């Protein structure tokens, strides 16, 4: 994980960056809003998250976040500030911040929030396999550039199969992952939804979901022997 800390308090920058590095997180720092934007513009490697103060010289945190979002940069941002008014927290979130933490705070809380935001953002990244694309944020699916109309269960089933592509998944695994049912030998709900999903997914395309007799199903370019 790689973070950028933008804050005009040198003691705070040193304390937080030291703690994050001890936790195995790479850090860079900037002493004001403009310097932070310069680091982001010049960095050859992307940042996983930005810790951003509000009140700073040259450019305030509000301006920094607005500038990033206007340019289409979706790097997660957590405001870290002493400004605790509800309207300011609301403003930060409306501008596109992912979280807002009030100084002073326990370092363990900050670390937990950082990990939660990064994990949440990664879970929303698109999933692609061959000519299949899943937009996790909007729960939309395309194959070969054509949008597919899937039910919520069909989307979840396809998501599980795609994130585990080339691995055979048993009916019991799929039942647990999609329906929360851990064992029911009488149900054929998985087979019914697989059949519906195949009809929508394949069409004129080469089949992606294959049956592995006696084992379950696999999403792959070629059928498993």
Short mmCIF file of C-alpha atoms in Angstrom, two decimals:
data_model
loop_
_atom_site.label_atom_id
_atom_site.label_comp_id
_atom_site.label_asym_id
_atom_site.label_seq_id
_atom_site.Cartn_x
_atom_site.Cartn_y
_atom_site.Cartn_z
CA UNK A 1 0.00 0.00 0.00
CA UNK A 2 1.24 3.50 -0.87
CA UNK A 3 -0.11 6.65 0.82
CA UNK A 4 0.31 10.40 0.46
CA UNK A 5 -0.05 12.59 3.58
CA UNK A 6 -0.89 16.24 2.85
CA UNK A 7 -0.76 18.27 6.08
CA UNK A 8 0.98 21.48 7.15
CA UNK A 9 1.83 20.22 10.66
CA UNK A 10 5.37 18.75 10.54
CA UNK A 11 4.98 16.88 13.84
CA UNK A 12 1.76 15.28 12.63
CA UNK A 13 3.34 14.27 9.30
CA UNK A 14 6.31 12.70 11.09
CA UNK A 15 4.16 10.85 13.64
CA UNK A 16 1.68 9.45 11.12
CA UNK A 17 4.23 8.56 8.42
CA UNK A 18 6.43 6.77 10.98
CA UNK A 19 3.50 4.75 12.28
CA UNK A 20 2.33 3.82 8.80
CA UNK A 21 5.82 2.76 7.72
CA UNK A 22 6.11 0.58 10.82
CA UNK A 23 2.84 -1.01 9.69
CA UNK A 24 4.38 -1.82 6.31
CA UNK A 25 2.80 1.05 4.38
CA UNK A 26 4.91 3.22 2.06
CA UNK A 27 4.40 6.96 2.58
CA UNK A 28 5.19 10.28 0.99
CA UNK A 29 4.36 13.66 2.53
CA UNK A 30 3.56 17.19 1.41
CA UNK A 31 3.45 20.33 3.58
CA UNK A 32 0.57 22.15 1.85
CA UNK A 33 -2.19 21.65 -0.67
CA UNK A 34 -0.27 22.84 -3.72
CA UNK A 35 2.74 20.72 -2.80
CA UNK A 36 0.42 17.74 -2.50
CA UNK A 37 -0.97 18.33 -5.99
CA UNK A 38 2.58 18.66 -7.31
CA UNK A 39 3.56 15.31 -5.77
CA UNK A 40 0.50 13.66 -7.33
CA UNK A 41 1.27 15.17 -10.73
CA UNK A 42 4.94 14.18 -10.68
CA UNK A 43 4.72 10.74 -9.09
CA UNK A 44 5.42 7.86 -11.47
CA UNK A 45 3.62 5.39 -9.18
CA UNK A 46 -0.04 5.73 -8.15
CA UNK A 47 -1.12 6.23 -4.54
CA UNK A 48 -3.64 3.90 -2.94
CA UNK A 49 -4.97 6.62 -0.64
CA UNK A 50 -4.49 10.26 0.38
CA UNK A 51 -4.69 11.56 3.97
CA UNK A 52 -5.73 15.20 3.55
CA UNK A 53 -5.88 18.10 6.02
CA UNK A 54 -8.45 20.86 5.46
CA UNK A 55 -6.85 24.10 6.67
CA UNK A 56 -3.50 24.53 4.90
CA UNK A 57 -1.54 27.34 3.22
CA UNK A 58 -1.60 27.90 -0.54
CA UNK A 59 -4.51 25.53 -1.21
CA UNK A 60 -6.99 24.14 1.32
CA UNK A 61 -7.99 20.49 1.42
CA UNK A 62 -11.39 21.30 -0.10
CA UNK A 63 -9.66 22.75 -3.16
CA UNK A 64 -7.25 19.84 -3.46
CA UNK A 65 -10.06 17.28 -3.45
CA UNK A 66 -12.19 19.30 -5.87
CA UNK A 67 -9.23 19.60 -8.24
CA UNK A 68 -8.62 15.83 -8.14
CA UNK A 69 -12.24 14.88 -8.76
CA UNK A 70 -12.66 17.46 -11.55
CA UNK A 71 -9.68 15.86 -13.30
CA UNK A 72 -11.25 12.43 -12.95
CA UNK A 73 -8.75 11.15 -10.37
CA UNK A 74 -10.57 8.71 -8.10
CA UNK A 75 -7.77 8.06 -5.59
CA UNK A 76 -9.47 7.44 -2.21
CA UNK A 77 -9.25 10.38 0.21
CA UNK A 78 -9.66 10.53 3.98
CA UNK A 79 -9.90 14.00 5.49
CA UNK A 80 -7.82 14.17 8.69
CA UNK A 81 -8.64 17.43 10.45
CA UNK A 82 -9.48 19.17 13.73
CA UNK A 83 -12.55 20.74 12.12
CA UNK A 84 -15.40 18.70 13.58
CA UNK A 85 -18.55 20.60 12.58
CA UNK A 86 -21.18 18.32 11.06
CA UNK A 87 -21.64 20.60 8.05
CA UNK A 88 -17.92 20.38 7.27
CA UNK A 89 -17.95 16.58 7.46
CA UNK A 90 -20.93 16.58 5.13
CA UNK A 91 -19.13 18.97 2.75
CA UNK A 92 -16.08 16.72 2.65
CA UNK A 93 -18.13 13.65 1.81
CA UNK A 94 -20.15 15.54 -0.80
CA UNK A 95 -16.92 16.65 -2.50
CA UNK A 96 -15.99 13.00 -2.90
CA UNK A 97 -14.03 12.07 0.24
CA UNK A 98 -14.22 8.45 1.34
CA UNK A 99 -14.01 9.15 5.07
CA UNK A 100 -13.49 11.96 7.59
CA UNK A 101 -11.58 11.51 10.86
CA UNK A 102 -11.28 14.15 13.60
CA UNK A 103 -7.98 15.03 15.30
CA UNK A 104 -6.92 13.92 17.84
CA UNK A 105 -7.48 10.20 17.26
CA UNK A 106 -5.90 6.86 18.13
CA UNK A 107 -3.44 5.69 15.49
CA UNK A 108 -5.10 2.25 15.50
CA UNK A 109 -8.38 3.87 14.42
CA UNK A 110 -6.70 5.68 11.54
CA UNK A 111 -5.02 2.48 10.39
CA UNK A 112 -8.32 0.59 10.51
CA UNK A 113 -10.05 3.29 8.48
CA UNK A 114 -7.25 3.37 5.91
CA UNK A 115 -7.45 -0.40 5.45
CA UNK A 116 -11.26 -0.31 5.25
CA UNK A 117 -11.33 2.43 2.59
CA UNK A 118 -8.67 0.76 0.42
CA UNK A 119 -10.39 -2.62 0.75
CA UNK A 120 -13.78 -1.09 -0.14
CA UNK A 121 -12.39 0.71 -3.20
CA UNK A 122 -10.62 -2.41 -4.45
CA UNK A 123 -13.83 -4.41 -4.14
CA UNK A 124 -15.50 -1.90 -6.49
CA UNK A 125 -12.92 -2.15 -9.27
CA UNK A 126 -14.20 -3.60 -12.57
CA UNK A 127 -13.61 -7.29 -13.19
CA UNK A 128 -12.58 -8.35 -16.71
CA UNK A 129 -12.09 -11.79 -18.21
CA UNK A 130 -11.75 -12.38 -21.96
CA UNK A 131 -14.54 -10.26 -23.55
CA UNK A 132 -16.53 -10.19 -20.30
CA UNK A 133 -16.62 -7.07 -18.10
CA UNK A 134 -18.35 -6.58 -14.76
CA UNK A 135 -18.84 -3.06 -13.40
CA UNK A 136 -18.93 -3.73 -9.66
CA UNK A 137 -19.98 -0.21 -8.67
CA UNK A 138 -23.09 -0.21 -10.87
CA UNK A 139 -23.63 -3.99 -10.99
CA UNK A 140 -23.61 -3.94 -14.80
CA UNK A 141 -22.26 -6.58 -17.19
CA UNK A 142 -21.08 -6.52 -20.81
CA UNK A 143 -19.93 -9.29 -23.09
CA UNK A 144 -18.30 -8.38 -26.36
CA UNK A 145 -19.37 -4.78 -25.74
CA UNK A 146 -23.06 -5.72 -25.41
CA UNK A 147 -24.85 -4.97 -22.14
CA UNK A 148 -26.52 -7.94 -20.46
CA UNK A 149 -29.68 -7.72 -18.36
CA UNK A 150 -28.99 -9.89 -15.31
CA UNK A 151 -31.01 -10.38 -12.16
CA UNK A 152 -29.25 -9.63 -8.83
CA UNK A 153 -28.71 -13.36 -8.19
CA UNK A 154 -27.38 -13.91 -11.71
CA UNK A 155 -24.96 -11.01 -11.26
CA UNK A 156 -23.70 -12.41 -7.94
CA UNK A 157 -23.33 -15.88 -9.43
CA UNK A 158 -21.36 -14.52 -12.39
CA UNK A 159 -19.20 -12.41 -10.07
CA UNK A 160 -18.25 -15.45 -8.00
CA UNK A 161 -17.49 -17.54 -11.07
CA UNK A 162 -15.48 -14.75 -12.71
CA UNK A 163 -13.37 -13.92 -9.66
CA UNK A 164 -12.62 -17.65 -9.42
CA UNK A 165 -12.18 -18.22 -13.16
CA UNK A 166 -10.50 -21.45 -14.22
CA UNK A 167 -11.32 -23.01 -10.85
CA UNK A 168 -14.10 -25.58 -10.60
CA UNK A 169 -16.66 -24.50 -7.99
CA UNK A 170 -19.00 -27.03 -6.45
CA UNK A 171 -22.73 -26.44 -6.14
CA UNK A 172 -22.36 -26.24 -2.36
CA UNK A 173 -19.70 -23.50 -2.68
CA UNK A 174 -21.94 -21.50 -5.00
CA UNK A 175 -24.96 -22.00 -2.74
CA UNK A 176 -23.01 -20.65 0.23
CA UNK A 177 -21.45 -17.73 -1.65
CA UNK A 178 -24.57 -16.50 -3.48
CA UNK A 179 -27.55 -17.67 -1.42
CA UNK A 180 -25.99 -18.12 2.03
CA UNK A 181 -27.18 -21.74 2.07
CA UNK A 182 -24.48 -24.03 3.41
CA UNK A 183 -25.99 -27.38 2.49
CA UNK A 184 -29.22 -28.49 0.83
CA UNK A 185 -28.98 -31.64 -1.30
CA UNK A 186 -32.56 -31.24 -2.52
CA UNK A 187 -32.28 -27.82 -4.16
CA UNK A 188 -31.52 -27.28 -7.85
CA UNK A 189 -31.40 -23.49 -7.56
CA UNK A 190 -27.77 -23.35 -8.74
CA UNK A 191 -28.48 -25.37 -11.87
CA UNK A 192 -31.55 -23.26 -12.71
CA UNK A 193 -29.63 -19.99 -12.39
CA UNK A 194 -26.63 -21.35 -14.31
CA UNK A 195 -28.96 -22.27 -17.19
CA UNK A 196 -30.49 -18.77 -17.22
CA UNK A 197 -27.07 -17.16 -17.00
CA UNK A 198 -25.74 -19.21 -19.91
CA UNK A 199 -28.63 -18.16 -22.13
CA UNK A 200 -27.91 -14.49 -21.47
CA UNK A 201 -24.13 -14.77 -21.48
CA UNK A 202 -23.44 -16.88 -24.52
CA UNK A 203 -25.80 -16.06 -27.40
CA UNK A 204 -23.56 -15.97 -30.46
CA UNK A 205 -20.44 -16.11 -28.28
CA UNK A 206 -18.32 -19.08 -27.33
CA UNK A 207 -19.53 -20.63 -24.03
CA UNK A 208 -17.74 -19.42 -20.91
CA UNK A 209 -19.48 -21.44 -18.19
CA UNK A 210 -18.76 -25.15 -18.35
CA UNK A 211 -20.16 -28.10 -16.42
CA UNK A 212 -17.62 -30.42 -14.81
CA UNK A 213 -19.53 -33.64 -14.28
CA UNK A 214 -19.68 -34.72 -10.65
CA UNK A 215 -17.85 -31.57 -9.47
CA UNK A 216 -19.68 -28.39 -10.39
CA UNK A 217 -19.13 -25.44 -12.71
CA UNK A 218 -16.19 -23.43 -14.00
CA UNK A 219 -15.89 -20.16 -15.91
CA UNK A 220 -13.09 -20.64 -18.44
CA UNK A 221 -12.22 -20.15 -22.09
CA UNK A 222 -12.10 -23.90 -22.63
CA UNK A 223 -14.09 -26.75 -21.10
CA UNK A 224 -12.28 -28.72 -18.41
CA UNK A 225 -11.61 -32.37 -19.19
#
